[in-house]
Structure formats: structure tokens, C-alpha cells
Short mmCIF file of C-alpha atoms in Angstrom, two decimals:
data_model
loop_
_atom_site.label_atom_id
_atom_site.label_comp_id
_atom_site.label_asym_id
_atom_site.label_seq_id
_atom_site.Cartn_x
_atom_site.Cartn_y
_atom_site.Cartn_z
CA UNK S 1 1.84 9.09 -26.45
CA UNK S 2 3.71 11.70 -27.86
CA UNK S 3 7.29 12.87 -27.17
CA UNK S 4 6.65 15.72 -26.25
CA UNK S 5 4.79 17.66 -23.35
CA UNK S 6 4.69 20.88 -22.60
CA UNK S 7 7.73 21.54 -24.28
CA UNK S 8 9.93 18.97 -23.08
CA UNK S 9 11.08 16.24 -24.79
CA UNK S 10 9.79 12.77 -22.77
CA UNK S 11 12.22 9.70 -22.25
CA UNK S 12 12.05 7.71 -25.51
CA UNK S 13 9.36 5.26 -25.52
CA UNK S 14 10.12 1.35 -25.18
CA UNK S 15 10.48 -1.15 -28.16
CA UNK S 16 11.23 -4.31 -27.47
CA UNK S 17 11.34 -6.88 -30.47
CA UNK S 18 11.20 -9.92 -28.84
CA UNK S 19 8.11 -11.89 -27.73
CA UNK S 20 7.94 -11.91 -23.47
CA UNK S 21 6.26 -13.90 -20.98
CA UNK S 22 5.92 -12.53 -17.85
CA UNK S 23 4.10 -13.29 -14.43
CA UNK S 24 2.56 -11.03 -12.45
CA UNK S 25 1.41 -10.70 -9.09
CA UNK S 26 -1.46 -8.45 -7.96
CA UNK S 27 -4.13 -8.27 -5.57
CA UNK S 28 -7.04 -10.67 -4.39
CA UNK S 29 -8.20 -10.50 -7.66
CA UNK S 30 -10.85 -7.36 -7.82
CA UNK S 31 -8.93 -4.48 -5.89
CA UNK S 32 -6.35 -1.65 -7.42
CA UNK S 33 -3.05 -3.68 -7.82
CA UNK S 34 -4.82 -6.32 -10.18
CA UNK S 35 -6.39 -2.91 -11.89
CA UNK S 36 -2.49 -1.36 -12.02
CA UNK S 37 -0.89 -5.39 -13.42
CA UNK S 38 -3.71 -4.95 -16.20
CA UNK S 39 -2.56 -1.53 -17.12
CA UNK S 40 0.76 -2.37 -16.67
CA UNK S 41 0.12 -5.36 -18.85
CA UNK S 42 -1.89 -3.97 -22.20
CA UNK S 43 0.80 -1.17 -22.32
CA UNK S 44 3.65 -3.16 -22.26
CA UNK S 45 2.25 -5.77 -24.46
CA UNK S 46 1.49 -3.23 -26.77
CA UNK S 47 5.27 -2.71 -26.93
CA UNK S 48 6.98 -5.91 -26.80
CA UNK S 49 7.13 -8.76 -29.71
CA UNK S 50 3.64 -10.30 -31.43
CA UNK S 51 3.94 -13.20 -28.96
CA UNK S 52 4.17 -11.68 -25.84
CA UNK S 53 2.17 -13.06 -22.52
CA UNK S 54 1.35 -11.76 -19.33
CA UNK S 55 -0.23 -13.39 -16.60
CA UNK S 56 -1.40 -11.84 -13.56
CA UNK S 57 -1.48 -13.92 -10.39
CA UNK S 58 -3.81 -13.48 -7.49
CA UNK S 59 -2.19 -12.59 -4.39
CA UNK S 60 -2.65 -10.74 -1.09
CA UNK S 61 -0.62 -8.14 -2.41
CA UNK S 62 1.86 -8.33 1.24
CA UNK S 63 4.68 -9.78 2.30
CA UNK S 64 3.54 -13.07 -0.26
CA UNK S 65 4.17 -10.76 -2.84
CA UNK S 66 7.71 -9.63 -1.74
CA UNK S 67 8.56 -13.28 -0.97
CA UNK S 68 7.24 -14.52 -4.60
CA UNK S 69 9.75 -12.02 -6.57
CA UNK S 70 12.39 -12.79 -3.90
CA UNK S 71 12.14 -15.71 -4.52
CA UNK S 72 11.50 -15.52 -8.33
CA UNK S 73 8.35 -17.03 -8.89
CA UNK S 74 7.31 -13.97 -10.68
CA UNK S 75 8.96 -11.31 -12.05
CA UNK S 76 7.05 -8.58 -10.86
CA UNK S 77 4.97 -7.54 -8.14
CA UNK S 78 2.57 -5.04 -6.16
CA UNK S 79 2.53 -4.81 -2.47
CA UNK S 80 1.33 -1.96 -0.15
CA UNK S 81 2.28 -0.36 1.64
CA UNK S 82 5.16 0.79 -0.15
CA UNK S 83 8.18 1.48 3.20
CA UNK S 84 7.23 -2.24 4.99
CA UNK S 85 8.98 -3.59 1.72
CA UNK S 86 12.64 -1.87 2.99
CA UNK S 87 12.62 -4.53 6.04
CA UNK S 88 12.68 -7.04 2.95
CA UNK S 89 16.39 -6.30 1.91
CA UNK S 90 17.97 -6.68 4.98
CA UNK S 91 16.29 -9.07 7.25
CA UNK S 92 14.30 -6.84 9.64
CA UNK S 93 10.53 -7.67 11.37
CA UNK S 94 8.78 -10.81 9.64
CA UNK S 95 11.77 -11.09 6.99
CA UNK S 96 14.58 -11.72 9.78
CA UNK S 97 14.62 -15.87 8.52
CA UNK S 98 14.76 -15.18 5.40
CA UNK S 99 15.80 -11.36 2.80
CA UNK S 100 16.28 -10.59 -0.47
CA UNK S 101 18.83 -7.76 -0.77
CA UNK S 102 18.18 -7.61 -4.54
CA UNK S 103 15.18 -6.44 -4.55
CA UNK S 104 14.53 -3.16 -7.03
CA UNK S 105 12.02 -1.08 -7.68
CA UNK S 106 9.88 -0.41 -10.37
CA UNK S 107 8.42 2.38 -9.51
CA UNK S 108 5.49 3.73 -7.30
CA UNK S 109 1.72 4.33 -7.96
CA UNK S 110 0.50 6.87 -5.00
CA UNK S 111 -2.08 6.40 -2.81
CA UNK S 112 -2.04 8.42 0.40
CA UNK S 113 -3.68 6.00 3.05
CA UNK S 114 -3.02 5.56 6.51
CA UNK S 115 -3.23 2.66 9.06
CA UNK S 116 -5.99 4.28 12.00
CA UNK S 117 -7.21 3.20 15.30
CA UNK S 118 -10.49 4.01 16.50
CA UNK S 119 -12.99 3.22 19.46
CA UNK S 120 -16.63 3.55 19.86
CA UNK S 121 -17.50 6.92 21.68
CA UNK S 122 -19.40 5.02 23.99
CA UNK S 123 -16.08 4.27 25.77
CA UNK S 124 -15.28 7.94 26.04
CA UNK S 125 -12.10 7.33 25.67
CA UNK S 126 -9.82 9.85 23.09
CA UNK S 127 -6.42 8.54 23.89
CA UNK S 128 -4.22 5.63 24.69
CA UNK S 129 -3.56 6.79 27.67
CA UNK S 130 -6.93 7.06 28.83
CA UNK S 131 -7.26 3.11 26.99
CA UNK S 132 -4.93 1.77 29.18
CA UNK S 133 -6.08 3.59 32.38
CA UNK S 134 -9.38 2.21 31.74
CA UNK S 135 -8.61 -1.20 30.08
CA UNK S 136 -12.01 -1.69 28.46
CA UNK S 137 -13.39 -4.98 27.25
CA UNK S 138 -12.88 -4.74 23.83
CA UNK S 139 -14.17 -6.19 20.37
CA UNK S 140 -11.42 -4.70 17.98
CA UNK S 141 -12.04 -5.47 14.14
CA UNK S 142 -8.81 -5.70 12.38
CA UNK S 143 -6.88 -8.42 9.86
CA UNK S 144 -5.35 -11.86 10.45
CA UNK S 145 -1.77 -11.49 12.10
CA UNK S 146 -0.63 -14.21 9.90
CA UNK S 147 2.98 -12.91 9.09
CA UNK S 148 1.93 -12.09 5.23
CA UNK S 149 -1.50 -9.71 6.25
CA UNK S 150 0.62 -6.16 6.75
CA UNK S 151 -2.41 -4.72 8.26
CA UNK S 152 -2.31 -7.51 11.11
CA UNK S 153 1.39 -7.63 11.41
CA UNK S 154 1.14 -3.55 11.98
CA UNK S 155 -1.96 -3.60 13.80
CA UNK S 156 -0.85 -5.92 16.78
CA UNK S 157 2.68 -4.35 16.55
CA UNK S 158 1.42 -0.62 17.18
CA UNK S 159 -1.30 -1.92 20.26
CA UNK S 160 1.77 -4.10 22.11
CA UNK S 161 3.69 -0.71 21.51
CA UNK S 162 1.13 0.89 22.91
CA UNK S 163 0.09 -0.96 25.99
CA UNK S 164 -3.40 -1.72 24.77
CA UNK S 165 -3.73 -5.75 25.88
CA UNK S 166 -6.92 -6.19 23.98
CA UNK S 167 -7.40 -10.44 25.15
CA UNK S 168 -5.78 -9.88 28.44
CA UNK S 169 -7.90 -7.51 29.60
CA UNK S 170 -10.65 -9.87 28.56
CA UNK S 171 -11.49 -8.61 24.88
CA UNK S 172 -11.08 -10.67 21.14
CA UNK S 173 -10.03 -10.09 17.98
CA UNK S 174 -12.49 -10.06 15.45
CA UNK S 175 -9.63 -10.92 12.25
CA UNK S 176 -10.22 -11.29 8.35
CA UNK S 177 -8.30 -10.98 5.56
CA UNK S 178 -9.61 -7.39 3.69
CA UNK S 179 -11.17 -4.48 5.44
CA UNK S 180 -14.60 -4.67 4.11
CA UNK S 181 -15.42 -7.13 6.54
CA UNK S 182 -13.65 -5.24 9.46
CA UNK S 183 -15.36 -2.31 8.69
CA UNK S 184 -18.82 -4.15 8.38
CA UNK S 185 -17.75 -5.15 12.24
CA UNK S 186 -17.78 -1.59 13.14
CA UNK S 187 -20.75 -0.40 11.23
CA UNK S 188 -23.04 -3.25 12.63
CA UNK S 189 -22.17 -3.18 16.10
CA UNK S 190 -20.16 -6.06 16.36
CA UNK S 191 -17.05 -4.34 17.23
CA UNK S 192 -16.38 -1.44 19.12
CA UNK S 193 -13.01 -0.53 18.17
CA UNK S 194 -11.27 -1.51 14.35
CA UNK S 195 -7.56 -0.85 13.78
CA UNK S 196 -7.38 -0.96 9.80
CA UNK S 197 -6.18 1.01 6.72
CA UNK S 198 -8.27 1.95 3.20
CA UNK S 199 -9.39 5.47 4.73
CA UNK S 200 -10.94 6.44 1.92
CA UNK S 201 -13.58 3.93 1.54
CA UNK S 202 -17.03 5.55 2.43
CA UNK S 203 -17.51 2.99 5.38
CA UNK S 204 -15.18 4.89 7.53
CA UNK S 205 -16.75 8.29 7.19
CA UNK S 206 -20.27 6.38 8.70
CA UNK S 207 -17.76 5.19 11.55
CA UNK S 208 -16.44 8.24 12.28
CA UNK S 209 -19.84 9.81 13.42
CA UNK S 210 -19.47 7.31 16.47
CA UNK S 211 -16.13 6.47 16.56
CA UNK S 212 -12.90 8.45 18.31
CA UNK S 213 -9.84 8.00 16.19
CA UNK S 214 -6.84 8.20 18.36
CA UNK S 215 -3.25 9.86 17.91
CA UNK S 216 -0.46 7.44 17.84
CA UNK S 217 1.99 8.38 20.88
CA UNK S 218 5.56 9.92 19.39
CA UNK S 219 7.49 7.32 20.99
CA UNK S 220 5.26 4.26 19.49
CA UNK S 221 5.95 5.53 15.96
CA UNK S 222 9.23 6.67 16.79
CA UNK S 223 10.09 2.58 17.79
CA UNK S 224 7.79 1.46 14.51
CA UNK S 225 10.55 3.35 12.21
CA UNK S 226 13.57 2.87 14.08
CA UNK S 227 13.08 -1.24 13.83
CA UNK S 228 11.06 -1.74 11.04
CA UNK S 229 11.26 1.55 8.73
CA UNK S 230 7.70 2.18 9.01
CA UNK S 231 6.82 5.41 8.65
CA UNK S 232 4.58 7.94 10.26
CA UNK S 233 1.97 10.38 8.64
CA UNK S 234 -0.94 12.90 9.13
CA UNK S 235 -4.67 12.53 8.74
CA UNK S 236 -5.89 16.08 7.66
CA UNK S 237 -8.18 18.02 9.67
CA UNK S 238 -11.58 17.35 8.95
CA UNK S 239 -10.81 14.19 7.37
CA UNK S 240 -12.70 12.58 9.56
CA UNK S 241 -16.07 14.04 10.46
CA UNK S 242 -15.42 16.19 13.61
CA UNK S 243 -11.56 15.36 13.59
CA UNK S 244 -8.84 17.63 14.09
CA UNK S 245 -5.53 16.69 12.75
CA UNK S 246 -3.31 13.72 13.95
CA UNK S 247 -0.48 11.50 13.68
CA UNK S 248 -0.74 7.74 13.16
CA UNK S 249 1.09 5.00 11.06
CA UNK S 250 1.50 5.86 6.97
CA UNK S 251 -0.15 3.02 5.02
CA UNK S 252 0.70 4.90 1.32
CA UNK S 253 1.65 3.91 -2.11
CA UNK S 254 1.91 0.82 -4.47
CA UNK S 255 5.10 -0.27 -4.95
CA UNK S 256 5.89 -2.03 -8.29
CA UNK S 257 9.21 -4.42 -7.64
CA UNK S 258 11.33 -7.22 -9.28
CA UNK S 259 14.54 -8.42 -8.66
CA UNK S 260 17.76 -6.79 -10.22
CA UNK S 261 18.33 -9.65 -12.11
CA UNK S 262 15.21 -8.98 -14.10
CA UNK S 263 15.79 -7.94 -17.83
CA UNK S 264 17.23 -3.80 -18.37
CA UNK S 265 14.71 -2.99 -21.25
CA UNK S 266 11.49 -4.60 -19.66
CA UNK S 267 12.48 -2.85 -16.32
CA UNK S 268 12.76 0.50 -18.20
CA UNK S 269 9.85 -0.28 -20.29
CA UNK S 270 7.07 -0.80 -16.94
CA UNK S 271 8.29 2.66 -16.03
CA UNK S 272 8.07 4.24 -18.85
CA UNK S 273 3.98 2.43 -19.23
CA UNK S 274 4.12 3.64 -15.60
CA UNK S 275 5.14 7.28 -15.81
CA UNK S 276 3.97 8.20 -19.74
CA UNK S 277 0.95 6.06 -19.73
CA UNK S 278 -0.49 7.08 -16.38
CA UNK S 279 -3.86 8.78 -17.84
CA UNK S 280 -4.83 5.02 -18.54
CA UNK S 281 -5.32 4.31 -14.62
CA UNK S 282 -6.28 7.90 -14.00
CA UNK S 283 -9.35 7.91 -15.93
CA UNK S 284 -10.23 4.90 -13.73
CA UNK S 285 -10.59 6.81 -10.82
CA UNK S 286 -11.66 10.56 -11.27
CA UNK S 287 -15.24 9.64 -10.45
CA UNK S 288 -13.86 10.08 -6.98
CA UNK S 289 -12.30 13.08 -5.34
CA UNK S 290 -8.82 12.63 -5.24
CA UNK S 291 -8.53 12.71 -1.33
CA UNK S 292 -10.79 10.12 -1.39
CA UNK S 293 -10.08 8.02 -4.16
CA UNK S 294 -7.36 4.35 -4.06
CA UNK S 295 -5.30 6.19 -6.19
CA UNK S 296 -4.41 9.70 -5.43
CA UNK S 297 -4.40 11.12 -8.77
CA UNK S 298 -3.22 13.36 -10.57
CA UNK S 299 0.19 11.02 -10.99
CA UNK S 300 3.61 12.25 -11.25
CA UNK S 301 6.19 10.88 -13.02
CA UNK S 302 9.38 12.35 -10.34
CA UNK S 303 6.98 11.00 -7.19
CA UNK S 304 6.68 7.48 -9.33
CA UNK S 305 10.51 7.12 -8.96
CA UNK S 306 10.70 8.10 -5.19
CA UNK S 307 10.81 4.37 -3.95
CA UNK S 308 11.74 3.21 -0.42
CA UNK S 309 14.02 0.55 -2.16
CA UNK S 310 16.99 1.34 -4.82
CA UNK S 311 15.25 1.53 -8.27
CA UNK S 312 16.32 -1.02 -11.01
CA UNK S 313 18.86 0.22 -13.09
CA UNK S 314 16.44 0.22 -16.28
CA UNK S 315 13.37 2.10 -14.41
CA UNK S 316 16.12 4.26 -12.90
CA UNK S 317 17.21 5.06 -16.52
CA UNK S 318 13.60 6.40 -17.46
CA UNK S 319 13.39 8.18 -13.96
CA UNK S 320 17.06 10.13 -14.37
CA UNK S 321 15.64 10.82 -18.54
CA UNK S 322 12.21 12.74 -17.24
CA UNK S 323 12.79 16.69 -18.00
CA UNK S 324 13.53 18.53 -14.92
CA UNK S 325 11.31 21.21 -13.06
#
């Protein structure tokens, strides 16, 4: 690419002489964090010496992945959401046995999600606190609270929070691991209430014609960020067919991360691929809107170094280089 745009000289691009080998750690294998390692991984190979390797992992792209670069089993990872990685450096929620305060970051790749709850109008029911005046039986689709499935974790978290005793007040859990299959619950009548993230997916706007999404009380996601730095967000009017606005748990943004012990150049080199190669991924995804697409395009470098963990020194470097607006 070249050095300069629109008038401003860009942070030099990477050269690194020596051959790497590098693991990787994405996503189940066909999702958008395996897309971002392969970016990640032709750009930088392009870049480093003729012998250069990079192998991308399968993972479920949650608290696994933080653990594997905590623990260094790979050098660099995705995870999403981007904020439940912060309880990672000091010991907080599922990380209290066992933290890695030298975690860095990368950078970020937006996407602008959110973590909903939603029940079948046939309930009538449009808030939690008419859910827990009328404690209905309910079939509620969401993933495996396994301690590594964030979705779960956050899922069972925000209902205790809430009050809503979904087995107690004789209901089940319908669990898997990705929301296709939680969403499938929904859409075929097996469940009548889902608790899952991936908003943009199609599925949801066929749920929404006979599902209620409900607001997230203040003092539930008030107690979500104050122990576990989770923060809270908007779904936009209209979002949702019939919807007005409303607050529930953020579920944004890919967060690259290694440990600070990983390499200066290389660090500074996957941000740079990050922030000066980003039409790569882009062009990936402007078939879809970009309200509705896994990555909300178009990228920006400055937003790319907004992390919710202290940025290696090296991507730092490329972030502090980028001309200023």
C-alpha cells in the first residue's frame, strides 16, 4: 500500500528479514476470526523472511483463546467480545483461579453486536418485571455455560441478575455451542425465549416478528460492569422489526491479543497488516449492509487501537505513528 493517503504520510510499513513461525488461534474453523488470522496471516507473511509459517488453530474464539496466549501456547489470538478479555488481567469472573496480567493488545477489528434477550409474544410479556411476576415455563435457547462459551457465561449471569429462574420455575435450557442452532430453536418452535448474540444474522429479523426483545434493567448492567467490566450498549430503533430503542449487554469487537513478551517488530507489524491493509477484509463483507454485516465496515485505523487492554508496545508504536485528525 502506499505511504501516503490523503496527504498524510502512513506509519512505515513492516520488514522483517527473518523467517517466523507463528501459531494462531481463531474461530471454529468457518466464522470471521479464522477469516481475520488468514488476513492477518498472507499480509504478514508477505512481509517477513522466505521461510516464514503461520498456522491457524481452531478454537472457540472465548475464554480458550485468552487462556492459550496466557498461557503461551500461541502467540496470538481472537476472542469476542472484546471488554470480557479485561477480567483476564486481573483475576475477575471465570479468570479468578487463574490471570494473566501480561496480556496486550493487538489491536481491534469492529463489529457492533450485542448480547439480546427475547420471548415469544405469546407470553405477552415486554419486561423482566412482568417475567418474574408471571414466572412462565420456559424453553430458552442459548449456549453451553461451560466457563469458556462467553455467550453462556453472560447469558446465565444477566437472568440470575435478573431474577428470571428459568429451571426453577419448571423450564430448561436448550444449550449449544454457536448460535445457529439457538436460533434454529426459536425459528422452529422449539423454544420460546433465546438469550444469544450475532444480531445481525438474518435469523433474528424472522424472530423478531414474534418475539419481544426486552430492556436490560439499569441496575443488572450496572452490577455486569462494576464486577466483570462488561459493558452496556444500545440496539437502534427499528433494528428490530417493530422495536424501539433499548439497552442490553454490548457483545462488540474482535480483539487481536498476545502476550507482552511477544516479539516488538511482529507486534507492530499485525497492526500495521491490521490498520493499512484493512480493504483486504473489507471487500469480504460489503455484500452486506454495514449495520448488518460481522464486520462493521468501513474500518478505522484510531478505533483499531482503542482496546479494553493496554496495547503492546510495538502495535502501540504503529497506533501513536497514524496521522492525526
Amino acid at each position: 500500500m502506499s505511504q501516503q493517503m490523503a496527504g498524510a504520510t502512513r506509519p512505515q510499513e513492516p520488514k522483517i528479514d527473518r523467517s517466523l513461525t507463528l501459531h494462531l488461534r481463531g474461530d471454529w474453523g468457518s466464522a470471521n476470526l479464522h477469516r481475520v488470522c488468514g488476513w492477518i496471516a498472507q499480509e504478514l507473511t508477505d512481509r517477513c523472511g522466505p521461510h516464514t509459517r503461520i498456522a491457524t488453530w481452531n478454537s472457540r474464539g472465548m475464554s480458550d483463546a485468552v487462556r492459550a496466549v496466557g498461557r503461551g501456547e500461541v502467540q496470538v489470538a481472537l476472542t469476542t467480545p472484546a471488554a470480557f478479555t479485561a477480567a483476564a488481567l486481573d483475576g475477575r469472573g471465570i479468570y479468578a483461579d487463574e490471570f494473566y496480567p501480561d496480556l496486550r493488545a493487538l489491536g481491534v477489528v469492529p463489529q457492533r453486536d450485542r448480547l439480546v434477550v427475547a420471548v415469544h409474544k405469546d407470553l405477552g410479556i415486554t419486561t423482566f418485571a412482568e417475567l418474574r411476576q408471571s414466572k412462565p415455563v420456559l424453553r430458552l435457547a442459548t449456549s453451553v455455560n461451560d466457563g469458556v462459551n462467553y455467550v453462556g457465561l453472560a447469558a446465565h449471569e444477566l437472568l440470575t441478575r435478573a431474577g428470571v429462574d428459568v429451571v426453577g420455575w419448571g423450564g430448561e435450557f436448550l444449550e449449544d455451542e454457536r448460535p445457529f442452532e439457538s436460533l434454529d430453536h426459536a425459528t422452529e418452535g422449539r423454544a420460546n425465549a433465546i438469550v444469544h448474540e450475532a444480531i445481525m444474522l438474518p435469523a433474528w429479523q424472522e424472530i423478531g416478528r414474534d418475539f419481544s426483545f426486552l430492556e436490560v434493567e439499569d441496575h443488572v448492567l450496572d452490577s455486569l460492569h462494576d464486577d466483570f467490566g462488561w459493558p452496556a450498549a444500545v440496539v437502534d430503533d427499528g433494528y428490530f422489526p417493530g422495536r424501539a430503542a433499548f439497552r442490553t449487554l454490548e457483545y462488540s469487537d474482535f480483539l487481536v491479543c498476545a502476550r507482552a513478551d511477544l516479539a516488538e517488530d511482529v507486534a507492530y507489524a499485525i497492526a500495521w497488516v491490521l490498520g493499512e491493509t484493512r480493504h483486504i477484509i473489507e471487500g469480504q463483507y460489503r455484500h452486506l449492509a454495514p449495520e448488518r454485516s460481522p464486520i462493521t465496515y468501513p474500518l478505522d485505523p484510531v478505533t483499531m487501537g482503542r482496546a479494553p487492554i493496554p496495547l503492546h508496545p510495538g502495535a502501540a508504536r504503529y497506533y501513536d505513528a497514524l496521522p492525526a485528525k
